[in-house]
PDB file of C-alpha atoms in Angstrom:
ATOM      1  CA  UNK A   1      21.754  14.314   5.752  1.00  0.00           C
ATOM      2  CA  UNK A   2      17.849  13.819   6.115  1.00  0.00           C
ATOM      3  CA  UNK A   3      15.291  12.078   3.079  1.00  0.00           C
ATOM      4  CA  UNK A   4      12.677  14.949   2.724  1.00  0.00           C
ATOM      5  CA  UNK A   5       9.685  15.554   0.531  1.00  0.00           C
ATOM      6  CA  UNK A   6      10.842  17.646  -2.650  1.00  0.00           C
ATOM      7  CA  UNK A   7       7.579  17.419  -4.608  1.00  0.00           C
ATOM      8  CA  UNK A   8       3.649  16.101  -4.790  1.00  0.00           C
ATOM      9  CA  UNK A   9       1.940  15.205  -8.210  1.00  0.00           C
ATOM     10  CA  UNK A  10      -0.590  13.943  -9.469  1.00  0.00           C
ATOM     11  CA  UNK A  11       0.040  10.442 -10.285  1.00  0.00           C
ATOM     12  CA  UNK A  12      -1.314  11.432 -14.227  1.00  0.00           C
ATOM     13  CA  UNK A  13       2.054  13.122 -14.143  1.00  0.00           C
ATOM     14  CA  UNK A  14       4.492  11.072 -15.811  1.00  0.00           C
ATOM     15  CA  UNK A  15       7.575  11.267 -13.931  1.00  0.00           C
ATOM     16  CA  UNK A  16       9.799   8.301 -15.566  1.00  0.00           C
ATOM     17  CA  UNK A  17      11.717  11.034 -17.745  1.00  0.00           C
ATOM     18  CA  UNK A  18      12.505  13.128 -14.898  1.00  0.00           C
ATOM     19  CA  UNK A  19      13.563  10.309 -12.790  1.00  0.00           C
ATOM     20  CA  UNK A  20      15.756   8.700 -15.467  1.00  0.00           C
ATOM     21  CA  UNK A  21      17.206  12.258 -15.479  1.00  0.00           C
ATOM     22  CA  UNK A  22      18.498  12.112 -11.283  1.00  0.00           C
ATOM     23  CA  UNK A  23      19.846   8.784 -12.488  1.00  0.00           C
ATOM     24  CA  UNK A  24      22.284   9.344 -14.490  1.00  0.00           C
ATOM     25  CA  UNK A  25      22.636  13.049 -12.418  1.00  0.00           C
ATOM     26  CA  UNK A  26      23.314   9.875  -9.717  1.00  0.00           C
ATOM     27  CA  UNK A  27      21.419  12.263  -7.376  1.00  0.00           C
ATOM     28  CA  UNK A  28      19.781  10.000  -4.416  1.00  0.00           C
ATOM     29  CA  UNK A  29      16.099  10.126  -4.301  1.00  0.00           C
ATOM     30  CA  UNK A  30      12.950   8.226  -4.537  1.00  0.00           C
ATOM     31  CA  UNK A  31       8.956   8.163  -5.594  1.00  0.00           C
ATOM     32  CA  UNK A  32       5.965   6.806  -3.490  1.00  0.00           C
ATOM     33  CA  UNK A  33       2.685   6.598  -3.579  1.00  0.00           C
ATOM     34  CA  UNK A  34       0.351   8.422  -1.486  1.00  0.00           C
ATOM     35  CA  UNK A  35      -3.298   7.736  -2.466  1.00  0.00           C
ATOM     36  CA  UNK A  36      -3.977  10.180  -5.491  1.00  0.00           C
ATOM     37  CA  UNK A  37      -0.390  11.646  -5.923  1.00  0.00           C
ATOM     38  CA  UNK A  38       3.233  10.650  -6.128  1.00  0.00           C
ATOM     39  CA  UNK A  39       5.511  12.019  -3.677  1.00  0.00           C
ATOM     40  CA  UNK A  40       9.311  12.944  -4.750  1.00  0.00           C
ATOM     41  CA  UNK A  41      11.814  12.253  -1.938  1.00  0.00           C
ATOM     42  CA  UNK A  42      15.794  13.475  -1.645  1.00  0.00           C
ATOM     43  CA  UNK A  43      18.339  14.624   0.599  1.00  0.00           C
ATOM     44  CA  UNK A  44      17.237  17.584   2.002  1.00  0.00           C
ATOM     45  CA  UNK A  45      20.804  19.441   0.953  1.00  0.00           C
ATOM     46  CA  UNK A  46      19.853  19.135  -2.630  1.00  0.00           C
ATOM     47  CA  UNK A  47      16.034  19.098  -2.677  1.00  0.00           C
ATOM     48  CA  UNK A  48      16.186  22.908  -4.162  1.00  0.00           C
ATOM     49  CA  UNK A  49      18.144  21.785  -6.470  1.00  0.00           C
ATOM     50  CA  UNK A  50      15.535  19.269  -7.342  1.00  0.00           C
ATOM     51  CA  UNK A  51      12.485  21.109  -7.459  1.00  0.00           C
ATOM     52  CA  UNK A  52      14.483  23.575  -9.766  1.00  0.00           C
ATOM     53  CA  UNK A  53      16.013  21.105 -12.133  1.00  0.00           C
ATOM     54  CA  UNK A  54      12.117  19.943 -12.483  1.00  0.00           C
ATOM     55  CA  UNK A  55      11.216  23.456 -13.022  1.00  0.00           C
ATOM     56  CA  UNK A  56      13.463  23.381 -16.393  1.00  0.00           C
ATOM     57  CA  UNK A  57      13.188  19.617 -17.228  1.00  0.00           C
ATOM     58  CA  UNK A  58       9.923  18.317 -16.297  1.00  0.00           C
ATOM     59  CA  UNK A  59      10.089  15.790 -18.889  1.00  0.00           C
ATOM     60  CA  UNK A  60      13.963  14.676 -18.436  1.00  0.00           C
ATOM     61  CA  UNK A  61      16.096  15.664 -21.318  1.00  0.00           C
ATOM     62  CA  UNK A  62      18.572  13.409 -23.019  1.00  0.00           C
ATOM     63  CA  UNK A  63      21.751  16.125 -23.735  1.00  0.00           C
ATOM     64  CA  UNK A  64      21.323  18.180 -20.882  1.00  0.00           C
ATOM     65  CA  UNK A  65      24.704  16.643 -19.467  1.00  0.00           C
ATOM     66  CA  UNK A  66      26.235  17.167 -22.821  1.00  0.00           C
ATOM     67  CA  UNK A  67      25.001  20.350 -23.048  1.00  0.00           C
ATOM     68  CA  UNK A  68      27.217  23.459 -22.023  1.00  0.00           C
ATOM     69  CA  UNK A  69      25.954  24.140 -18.892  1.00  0.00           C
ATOM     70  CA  UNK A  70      26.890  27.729 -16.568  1.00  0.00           C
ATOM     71  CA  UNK A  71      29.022  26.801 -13.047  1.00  0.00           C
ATOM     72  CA  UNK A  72      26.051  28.062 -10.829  1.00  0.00           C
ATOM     73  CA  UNK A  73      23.117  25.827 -12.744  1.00  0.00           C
ATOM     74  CA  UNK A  74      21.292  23.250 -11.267  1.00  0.00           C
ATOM     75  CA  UNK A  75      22.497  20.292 -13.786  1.00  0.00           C
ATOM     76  CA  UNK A  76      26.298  21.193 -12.613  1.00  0.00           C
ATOM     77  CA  UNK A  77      25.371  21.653  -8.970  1.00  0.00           C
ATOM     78  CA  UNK A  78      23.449  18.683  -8.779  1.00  0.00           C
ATOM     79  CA  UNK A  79      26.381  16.189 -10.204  1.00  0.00           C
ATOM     80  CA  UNK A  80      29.193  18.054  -7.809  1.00  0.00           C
ATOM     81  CA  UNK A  81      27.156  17.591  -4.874  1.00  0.00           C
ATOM     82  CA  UNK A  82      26.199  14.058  -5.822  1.00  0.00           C
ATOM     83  CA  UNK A  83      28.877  12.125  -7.303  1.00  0.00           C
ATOM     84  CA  UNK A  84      27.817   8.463  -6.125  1.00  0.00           C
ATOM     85  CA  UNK A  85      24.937   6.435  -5.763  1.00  0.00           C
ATOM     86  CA  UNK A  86      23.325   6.021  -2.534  1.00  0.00           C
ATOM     87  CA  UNK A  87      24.988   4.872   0.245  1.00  0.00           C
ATOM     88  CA  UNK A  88      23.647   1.939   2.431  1.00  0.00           C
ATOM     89  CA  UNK A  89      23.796   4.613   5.207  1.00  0.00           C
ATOM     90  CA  UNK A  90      21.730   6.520   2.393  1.00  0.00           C
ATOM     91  CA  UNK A  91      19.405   3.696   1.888  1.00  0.00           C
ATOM     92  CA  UNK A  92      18.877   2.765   5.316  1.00  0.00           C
ATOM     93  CA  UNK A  93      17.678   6.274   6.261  1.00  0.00           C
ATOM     94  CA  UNK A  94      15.237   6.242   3.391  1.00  0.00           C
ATOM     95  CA  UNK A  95      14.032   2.854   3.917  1.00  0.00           C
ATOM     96  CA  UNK A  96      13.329   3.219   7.965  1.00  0.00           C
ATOM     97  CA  UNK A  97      10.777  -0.111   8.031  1.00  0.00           C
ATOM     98  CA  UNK A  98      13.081  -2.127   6.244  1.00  0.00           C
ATOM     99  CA  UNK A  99      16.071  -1.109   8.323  1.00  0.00           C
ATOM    100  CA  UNK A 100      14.109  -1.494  11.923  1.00  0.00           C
ATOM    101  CA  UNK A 101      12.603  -4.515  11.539  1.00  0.00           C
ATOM    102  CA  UNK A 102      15.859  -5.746  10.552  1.00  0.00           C
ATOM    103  CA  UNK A 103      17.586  -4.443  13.414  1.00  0.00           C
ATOM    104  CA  UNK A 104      14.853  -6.147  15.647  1.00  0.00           C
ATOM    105  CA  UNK A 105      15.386  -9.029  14.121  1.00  0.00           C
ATOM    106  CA  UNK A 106      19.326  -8.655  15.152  1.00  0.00           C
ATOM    107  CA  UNK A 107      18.094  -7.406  18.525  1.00  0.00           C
ATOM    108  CA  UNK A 108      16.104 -11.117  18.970  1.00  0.00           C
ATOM    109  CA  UNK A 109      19.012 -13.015  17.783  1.00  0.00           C
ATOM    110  CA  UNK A 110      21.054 -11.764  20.358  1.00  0.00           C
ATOM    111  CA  UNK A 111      18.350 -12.140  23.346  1.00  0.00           C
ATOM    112  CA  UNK A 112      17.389 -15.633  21.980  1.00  0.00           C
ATOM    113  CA  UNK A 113      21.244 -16.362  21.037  1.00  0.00           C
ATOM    114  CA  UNK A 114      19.860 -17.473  17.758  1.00  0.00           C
ATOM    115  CA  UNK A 115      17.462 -20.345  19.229  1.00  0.00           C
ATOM    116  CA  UNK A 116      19.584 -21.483  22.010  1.00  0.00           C
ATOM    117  CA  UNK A 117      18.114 -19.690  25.293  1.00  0.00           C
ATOM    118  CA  UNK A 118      15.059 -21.766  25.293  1.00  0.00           C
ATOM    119  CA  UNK A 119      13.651 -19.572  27.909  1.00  0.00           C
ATOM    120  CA  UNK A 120      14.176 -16.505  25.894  1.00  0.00           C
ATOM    121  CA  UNK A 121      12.760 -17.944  22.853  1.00  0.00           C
ATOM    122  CA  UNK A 122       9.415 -18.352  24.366  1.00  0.00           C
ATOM    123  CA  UNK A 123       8.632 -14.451  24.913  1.00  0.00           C
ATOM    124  CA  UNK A 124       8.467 -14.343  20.896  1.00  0.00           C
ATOM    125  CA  UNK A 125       6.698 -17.890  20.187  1.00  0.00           C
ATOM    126  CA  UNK A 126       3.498 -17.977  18.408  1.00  0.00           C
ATOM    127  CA  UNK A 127       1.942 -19.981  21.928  1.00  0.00           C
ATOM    128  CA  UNK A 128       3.852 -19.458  25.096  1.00  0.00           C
ATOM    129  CA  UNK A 129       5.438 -22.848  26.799  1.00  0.00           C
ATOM    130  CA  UNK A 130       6.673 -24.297  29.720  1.00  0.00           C
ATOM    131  CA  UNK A 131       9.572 -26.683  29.863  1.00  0.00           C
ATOM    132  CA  UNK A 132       9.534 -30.012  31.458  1.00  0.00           C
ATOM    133  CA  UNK A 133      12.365 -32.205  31.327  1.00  0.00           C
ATOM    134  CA  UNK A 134      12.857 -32.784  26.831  1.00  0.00           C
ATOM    135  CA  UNK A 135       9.518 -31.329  26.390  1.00  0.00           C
ATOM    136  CA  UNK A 136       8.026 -28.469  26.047  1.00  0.00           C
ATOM    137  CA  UNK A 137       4.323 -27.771  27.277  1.00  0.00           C
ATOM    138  CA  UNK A 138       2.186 -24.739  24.753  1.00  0.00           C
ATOM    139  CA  UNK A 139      -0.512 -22.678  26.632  1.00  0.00           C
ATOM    140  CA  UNK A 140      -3.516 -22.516  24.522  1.00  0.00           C
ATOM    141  CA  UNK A 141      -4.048 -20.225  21.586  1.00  0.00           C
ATOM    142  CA  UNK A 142      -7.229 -18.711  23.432  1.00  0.00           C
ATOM    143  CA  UNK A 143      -5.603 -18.993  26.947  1.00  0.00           C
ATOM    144  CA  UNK A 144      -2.588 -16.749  25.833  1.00  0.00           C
ATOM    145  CA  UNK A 145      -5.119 -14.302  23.902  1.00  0.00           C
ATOM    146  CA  UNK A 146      -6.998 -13.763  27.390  1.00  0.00           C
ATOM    147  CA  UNK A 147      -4.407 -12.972  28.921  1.00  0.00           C
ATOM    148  CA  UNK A 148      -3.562 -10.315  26.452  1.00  0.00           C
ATOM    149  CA  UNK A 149      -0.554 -11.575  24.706  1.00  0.00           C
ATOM    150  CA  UNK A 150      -1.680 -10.711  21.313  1.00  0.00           C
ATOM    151  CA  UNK A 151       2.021  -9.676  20.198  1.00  0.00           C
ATOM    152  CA  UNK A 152       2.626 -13.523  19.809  1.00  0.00           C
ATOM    153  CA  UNK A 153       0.326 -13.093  16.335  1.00  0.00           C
ATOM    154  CA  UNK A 154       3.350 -11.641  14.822  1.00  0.00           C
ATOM    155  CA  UNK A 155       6.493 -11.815  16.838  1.00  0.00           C
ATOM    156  CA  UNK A 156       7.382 -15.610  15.446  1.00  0.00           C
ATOM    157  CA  UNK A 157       8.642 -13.612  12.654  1.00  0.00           C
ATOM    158  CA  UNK A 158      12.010 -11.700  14.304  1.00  0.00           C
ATOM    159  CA  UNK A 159      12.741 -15.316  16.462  1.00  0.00           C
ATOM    160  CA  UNK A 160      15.638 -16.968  14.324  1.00  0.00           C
ATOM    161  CA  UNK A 161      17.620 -20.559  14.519  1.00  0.00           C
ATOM    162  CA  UNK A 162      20.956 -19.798  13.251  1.00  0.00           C
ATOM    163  CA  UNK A 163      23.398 -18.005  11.604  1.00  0.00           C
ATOM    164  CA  UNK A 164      22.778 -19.036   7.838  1.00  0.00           C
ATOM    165  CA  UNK A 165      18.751 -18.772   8.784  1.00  0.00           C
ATOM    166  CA  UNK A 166      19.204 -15.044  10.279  1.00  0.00           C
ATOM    167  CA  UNK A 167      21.353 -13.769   7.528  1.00  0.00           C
ATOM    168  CA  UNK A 168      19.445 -15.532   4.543  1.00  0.00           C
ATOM    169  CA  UNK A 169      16.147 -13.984   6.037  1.00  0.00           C
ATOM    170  CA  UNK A 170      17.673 -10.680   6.331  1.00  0.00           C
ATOM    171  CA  UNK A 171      19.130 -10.508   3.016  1.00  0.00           C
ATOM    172  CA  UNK A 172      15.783 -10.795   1.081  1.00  0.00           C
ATOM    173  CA  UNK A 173      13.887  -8.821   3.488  1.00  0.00           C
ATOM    174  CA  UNK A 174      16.036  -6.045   2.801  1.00  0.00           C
ATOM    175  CA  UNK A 175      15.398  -6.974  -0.990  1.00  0.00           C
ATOM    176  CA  UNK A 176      12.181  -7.004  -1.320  1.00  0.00           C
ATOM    177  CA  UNK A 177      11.006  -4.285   1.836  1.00  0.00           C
ATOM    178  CA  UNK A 178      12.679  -1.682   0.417  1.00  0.00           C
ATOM    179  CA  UNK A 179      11.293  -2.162  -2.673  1.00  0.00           C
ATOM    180  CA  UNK A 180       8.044  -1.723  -1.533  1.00  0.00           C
ATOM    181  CA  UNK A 181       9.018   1.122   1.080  1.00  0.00           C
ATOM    182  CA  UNK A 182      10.244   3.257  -1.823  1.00  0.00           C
ATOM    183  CA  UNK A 183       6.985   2.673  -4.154  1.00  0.00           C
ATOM    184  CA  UNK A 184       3.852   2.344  -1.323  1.00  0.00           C
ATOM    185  CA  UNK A 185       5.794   3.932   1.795  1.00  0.00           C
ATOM    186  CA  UNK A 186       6.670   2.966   5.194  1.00  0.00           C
ATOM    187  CA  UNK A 187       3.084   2.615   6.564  1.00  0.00           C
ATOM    188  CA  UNK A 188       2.532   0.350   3.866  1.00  0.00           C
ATOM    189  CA  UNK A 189       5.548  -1.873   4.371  1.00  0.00           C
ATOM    190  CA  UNK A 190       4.957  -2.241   8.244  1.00  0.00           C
ATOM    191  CA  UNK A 191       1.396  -3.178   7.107  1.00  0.00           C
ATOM    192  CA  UNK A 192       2.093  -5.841   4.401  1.00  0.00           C
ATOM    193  CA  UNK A 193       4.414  -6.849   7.094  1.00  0.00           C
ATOM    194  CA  UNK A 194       2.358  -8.039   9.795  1.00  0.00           C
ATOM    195  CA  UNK A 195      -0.134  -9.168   8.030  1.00  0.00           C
ATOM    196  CA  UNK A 196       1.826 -11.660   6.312  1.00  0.00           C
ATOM    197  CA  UNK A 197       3.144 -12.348   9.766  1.00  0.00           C
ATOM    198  CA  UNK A 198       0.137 -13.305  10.889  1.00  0.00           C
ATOM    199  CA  UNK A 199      -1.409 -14.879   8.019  1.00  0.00           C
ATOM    200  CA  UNK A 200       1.388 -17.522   7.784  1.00  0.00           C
ATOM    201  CA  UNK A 201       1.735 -17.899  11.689  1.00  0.00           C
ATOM    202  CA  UNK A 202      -1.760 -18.958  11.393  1.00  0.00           C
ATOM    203  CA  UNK A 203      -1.253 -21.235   9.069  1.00  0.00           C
ATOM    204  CA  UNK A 204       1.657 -23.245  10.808  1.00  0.00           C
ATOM    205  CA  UNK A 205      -0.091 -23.130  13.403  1.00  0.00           C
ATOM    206  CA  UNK A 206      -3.229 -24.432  12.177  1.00  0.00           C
ATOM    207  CA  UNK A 207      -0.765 -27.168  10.212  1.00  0.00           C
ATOM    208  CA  UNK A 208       1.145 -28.518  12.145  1.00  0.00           C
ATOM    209  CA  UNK A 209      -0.540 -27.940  16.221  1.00  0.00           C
ATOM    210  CA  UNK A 210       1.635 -26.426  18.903  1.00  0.00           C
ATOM    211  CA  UNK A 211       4.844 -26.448  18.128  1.00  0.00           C
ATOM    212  CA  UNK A 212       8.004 -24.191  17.786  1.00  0.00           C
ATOM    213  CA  UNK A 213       8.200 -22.084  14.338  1.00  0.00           C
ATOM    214  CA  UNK A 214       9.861 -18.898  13.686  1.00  0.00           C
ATOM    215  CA  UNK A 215      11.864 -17.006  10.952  1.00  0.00           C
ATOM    216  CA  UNK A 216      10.654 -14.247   8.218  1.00  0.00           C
ATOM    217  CA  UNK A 217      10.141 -16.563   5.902  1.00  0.00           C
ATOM    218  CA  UNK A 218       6.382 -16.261   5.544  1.00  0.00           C
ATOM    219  CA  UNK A 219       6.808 -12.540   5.361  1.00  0.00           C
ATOM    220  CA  UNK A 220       9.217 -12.643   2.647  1.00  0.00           C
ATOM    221  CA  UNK A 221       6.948 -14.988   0.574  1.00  0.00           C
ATOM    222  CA  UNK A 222       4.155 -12.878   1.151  1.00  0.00           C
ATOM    223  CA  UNK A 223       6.342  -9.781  -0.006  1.00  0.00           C
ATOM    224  CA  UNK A 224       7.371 -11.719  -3.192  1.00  0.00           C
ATOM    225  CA  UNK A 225       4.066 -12.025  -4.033  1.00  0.00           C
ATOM    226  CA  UNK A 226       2.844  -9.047  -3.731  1.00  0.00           C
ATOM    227  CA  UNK A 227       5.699  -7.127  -5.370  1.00  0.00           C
ATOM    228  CA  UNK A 228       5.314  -9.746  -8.416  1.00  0.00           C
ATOM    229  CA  UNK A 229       1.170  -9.214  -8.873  1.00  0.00           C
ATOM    230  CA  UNK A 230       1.541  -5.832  -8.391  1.00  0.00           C
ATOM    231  CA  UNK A 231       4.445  -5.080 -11.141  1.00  0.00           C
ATOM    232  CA  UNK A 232       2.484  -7.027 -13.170  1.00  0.00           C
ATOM    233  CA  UNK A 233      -0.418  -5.340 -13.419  1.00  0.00           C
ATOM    234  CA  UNK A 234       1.346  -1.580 -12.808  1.00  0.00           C
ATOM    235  CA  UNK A 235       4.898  -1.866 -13.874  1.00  0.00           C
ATOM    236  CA  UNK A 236       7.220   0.304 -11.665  1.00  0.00           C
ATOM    237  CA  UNK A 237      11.444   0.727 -11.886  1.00  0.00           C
ATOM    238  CA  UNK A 238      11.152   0.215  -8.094  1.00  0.00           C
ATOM    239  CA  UNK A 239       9.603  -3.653  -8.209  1.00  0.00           C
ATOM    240  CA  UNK A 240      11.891  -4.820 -11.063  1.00  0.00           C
ATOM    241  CA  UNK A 241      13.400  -7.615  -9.335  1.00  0.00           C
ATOM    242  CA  UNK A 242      16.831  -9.260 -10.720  1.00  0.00           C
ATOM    243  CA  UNK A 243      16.433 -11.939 -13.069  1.00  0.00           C
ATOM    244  CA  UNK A 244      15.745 -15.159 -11.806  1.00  0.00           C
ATOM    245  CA  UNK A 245      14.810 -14.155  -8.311  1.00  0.00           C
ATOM    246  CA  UNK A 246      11.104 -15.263  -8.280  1.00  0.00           C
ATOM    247  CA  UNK A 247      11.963 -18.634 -10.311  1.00  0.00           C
ATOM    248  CA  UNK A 248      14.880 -19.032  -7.554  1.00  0.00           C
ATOM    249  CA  UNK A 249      12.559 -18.769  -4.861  1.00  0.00           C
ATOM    250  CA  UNK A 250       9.218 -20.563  -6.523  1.00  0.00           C
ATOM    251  CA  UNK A 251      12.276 -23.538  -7.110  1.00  0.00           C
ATOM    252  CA  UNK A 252      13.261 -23.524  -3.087  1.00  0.00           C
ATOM    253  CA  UNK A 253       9.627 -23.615  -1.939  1.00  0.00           C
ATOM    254  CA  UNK A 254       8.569 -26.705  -4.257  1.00  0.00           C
ATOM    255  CA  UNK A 255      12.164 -28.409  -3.028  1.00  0.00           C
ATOM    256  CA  UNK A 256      11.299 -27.184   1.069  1.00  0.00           C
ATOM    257  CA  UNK A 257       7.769 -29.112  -0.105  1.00  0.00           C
ATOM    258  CA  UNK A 258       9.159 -32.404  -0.719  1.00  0.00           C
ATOM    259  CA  UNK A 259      10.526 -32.428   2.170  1.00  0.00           C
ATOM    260  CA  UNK A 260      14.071 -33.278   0.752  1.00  0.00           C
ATOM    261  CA  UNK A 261      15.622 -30.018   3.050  1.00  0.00           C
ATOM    262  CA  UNK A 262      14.535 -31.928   6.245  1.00  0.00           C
ATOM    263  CA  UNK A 263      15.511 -35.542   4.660  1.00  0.00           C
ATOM    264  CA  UNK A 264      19.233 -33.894   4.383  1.00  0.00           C
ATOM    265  CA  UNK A 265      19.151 -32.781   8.617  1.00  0.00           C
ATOM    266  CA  UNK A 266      18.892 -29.185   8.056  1.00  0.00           C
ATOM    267  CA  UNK A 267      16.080 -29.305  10.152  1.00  0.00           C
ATOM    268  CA  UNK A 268      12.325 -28.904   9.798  1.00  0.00           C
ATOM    269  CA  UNK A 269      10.929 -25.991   7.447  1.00  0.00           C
ATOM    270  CA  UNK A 270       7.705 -23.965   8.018  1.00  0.00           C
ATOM    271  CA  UNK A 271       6.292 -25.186   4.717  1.00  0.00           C
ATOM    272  CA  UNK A 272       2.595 -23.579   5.625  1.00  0.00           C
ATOM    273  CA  UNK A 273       3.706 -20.403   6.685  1.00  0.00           C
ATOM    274  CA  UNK A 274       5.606 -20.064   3.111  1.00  0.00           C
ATOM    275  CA  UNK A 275       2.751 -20.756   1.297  1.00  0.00           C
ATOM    276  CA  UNK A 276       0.351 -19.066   3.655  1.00  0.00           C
ATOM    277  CA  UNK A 277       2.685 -16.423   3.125  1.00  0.00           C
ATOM    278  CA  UNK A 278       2.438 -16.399  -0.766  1.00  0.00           C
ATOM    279  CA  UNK A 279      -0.926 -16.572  -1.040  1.00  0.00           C
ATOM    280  CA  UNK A 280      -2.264 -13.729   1.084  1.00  0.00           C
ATOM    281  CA  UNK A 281       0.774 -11.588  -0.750  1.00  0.00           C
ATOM    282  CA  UNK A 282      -0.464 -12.304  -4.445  1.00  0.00           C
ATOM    283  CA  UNK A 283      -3.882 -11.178  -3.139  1.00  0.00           C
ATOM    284  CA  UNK A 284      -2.678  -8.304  -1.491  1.00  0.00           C
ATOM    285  CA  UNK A 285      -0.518  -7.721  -4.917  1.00  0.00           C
ATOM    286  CA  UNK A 286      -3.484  -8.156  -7.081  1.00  0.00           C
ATOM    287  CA  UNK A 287      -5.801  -5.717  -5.035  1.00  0.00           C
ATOM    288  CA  UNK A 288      -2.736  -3.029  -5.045  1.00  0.00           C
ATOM    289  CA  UNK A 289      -1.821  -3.586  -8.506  1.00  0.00           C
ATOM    290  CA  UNK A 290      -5.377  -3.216  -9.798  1.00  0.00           C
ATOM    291  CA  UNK A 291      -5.885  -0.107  -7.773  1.00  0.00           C
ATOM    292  CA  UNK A 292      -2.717   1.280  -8.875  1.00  0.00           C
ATOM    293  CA  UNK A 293      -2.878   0.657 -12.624  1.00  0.00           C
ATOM    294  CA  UNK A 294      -6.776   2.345 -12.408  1.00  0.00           C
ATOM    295  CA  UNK A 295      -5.463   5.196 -11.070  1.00  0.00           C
ATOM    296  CA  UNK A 296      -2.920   5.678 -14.138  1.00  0.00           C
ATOM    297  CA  UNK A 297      -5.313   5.121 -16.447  1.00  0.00           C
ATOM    298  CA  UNK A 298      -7.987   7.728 -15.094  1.00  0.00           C
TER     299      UNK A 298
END
């Protein structure tokens, strides 16, 4: 089963009714954004069913499951073929950004054996390094530049120390990317991504001098704030976040900040590149969010 494009329209078009409809129909599907229109996605073996069910219910309808309904129309179809929710398979099909940068992420662990291989970790470090003896010699930002390894910008963000740090990491990135994959797209996703990669590299870097950093922390900060900006000025179904998510996470940052995590021995956290991270994602939220909400107001 393939996501395809069902439907593009105008984002004037209020589609809230109609989507509440699919809900409860528990027919998979989702709405982006594409510049000056709204794009409905589904699996491509019920997108007919889709555009017709739109045809008769543009605006959603509140009995039409009540209603006595013939064995061939779209409202009976629609439930028999779709009885559940999406599947994670579902989900992971619809969300490919989300789902491959996770799966690099994996792929790293397993080259880097989750920060062991110290020789392995250095193909993804923000500055390349040689090992002497306990220490561990960093080639110059510029020097590495010249010599054209520019993917160090942004590849700090798939190296990962551990387990707990891998599968914490992945956890919210699958949270929060999909989130915005479904709303803004894919493009927009792998955009957001590596620029808060880079942003919050920078800012370790610029921190704390050559030294060994990785995770997607910064990137998930820098998603959280843009998905929290952004609802807030253009409210959306798909950037509702669970209750008590961004207090949870505002809480951990101020607690990695004092400096109590690394007091305790669970080793040193990237405390610039989380808040480099947040930063450049509320701006990034604020600039979408006021472009979006414009748009549904012209």
């Amino acid at each position: 089963m393939n996501i395809v494009e069902v439907m593009r329209l105008p984002l004037a078009v209020d589609l809230s009714g109609f989507v509440h409809l699919l809900q409860r129909l528990q027919v998979p599907h989702r709405v982006s954004e594409e510049g000056d229109v709204q794009v409905l996605w589904a699996p491509d073996t019920l997108a007919a069913d889709v555009r017709e069910l739109y045809q008769r219910y543009p605006d959603g309808n509140a009995d039409v499951e009540l209603a006595p309904v013939g064995a061939d129309s779209p409202s009976r179809r629609t439930a028999a073929i779709a009885p559940s929710p999406p599947s994670l398979t579902d989900q992971a099909k619809a969300c490919k950004v989300t789902t491959f940068t996770l799966f690099l992420c994996l792929v790293v662990a397993g080259l880097t054996g989750l920060g062991e291989n110290l020789t392995t970790i250095s193909w993804f470090t923000f500055l390349d390094y040689r090992v002497q003896g306990e220490y561990l010699h960093f080639t110059p930002l510029a020097q590495g530049l010249a010599e054209g390894q520019w993917w160090r910008l942004v590849s700090p963000m798939l190296l990962h120390f551990g387990v707990l740090h891998l599968a914490m990491n992945s956890l919210w990135y699958w949270e929060l990317g999909k989130r915005i994959e479904l709303r803004q797209g894919p493009w927009m996703l792998l955009g957001l991504t590596l620029l808060f990669s880079l942003v919050s590299n920078f800012a370790q870097h610029w921190t704390s001098g050559p030294s060994l950093f990785g995770g997607l922390s910064g990137v998930l900060y820098g998603l959280l704030g843009h998905v929290w900006l952004f609802q807030w000025l253009a409210p959306n179904r798909y950037f509702t976040l669970p209750k008590g998510v961004l207090v949870m996470m505002l809480i951990w940052l101020l607690i990695c900040l004092s400096g109590v995590v690394g007091q305790l021995g669970f080793g040193q956290i990237a405390n610039a590149a989380h808040v480099g991270g947040l930063l450049i994602g509320c701006l990034t939220g604020l600039l979408g969010g006021a472009l979006a909400r414009r748009k549904l107001s012209a």
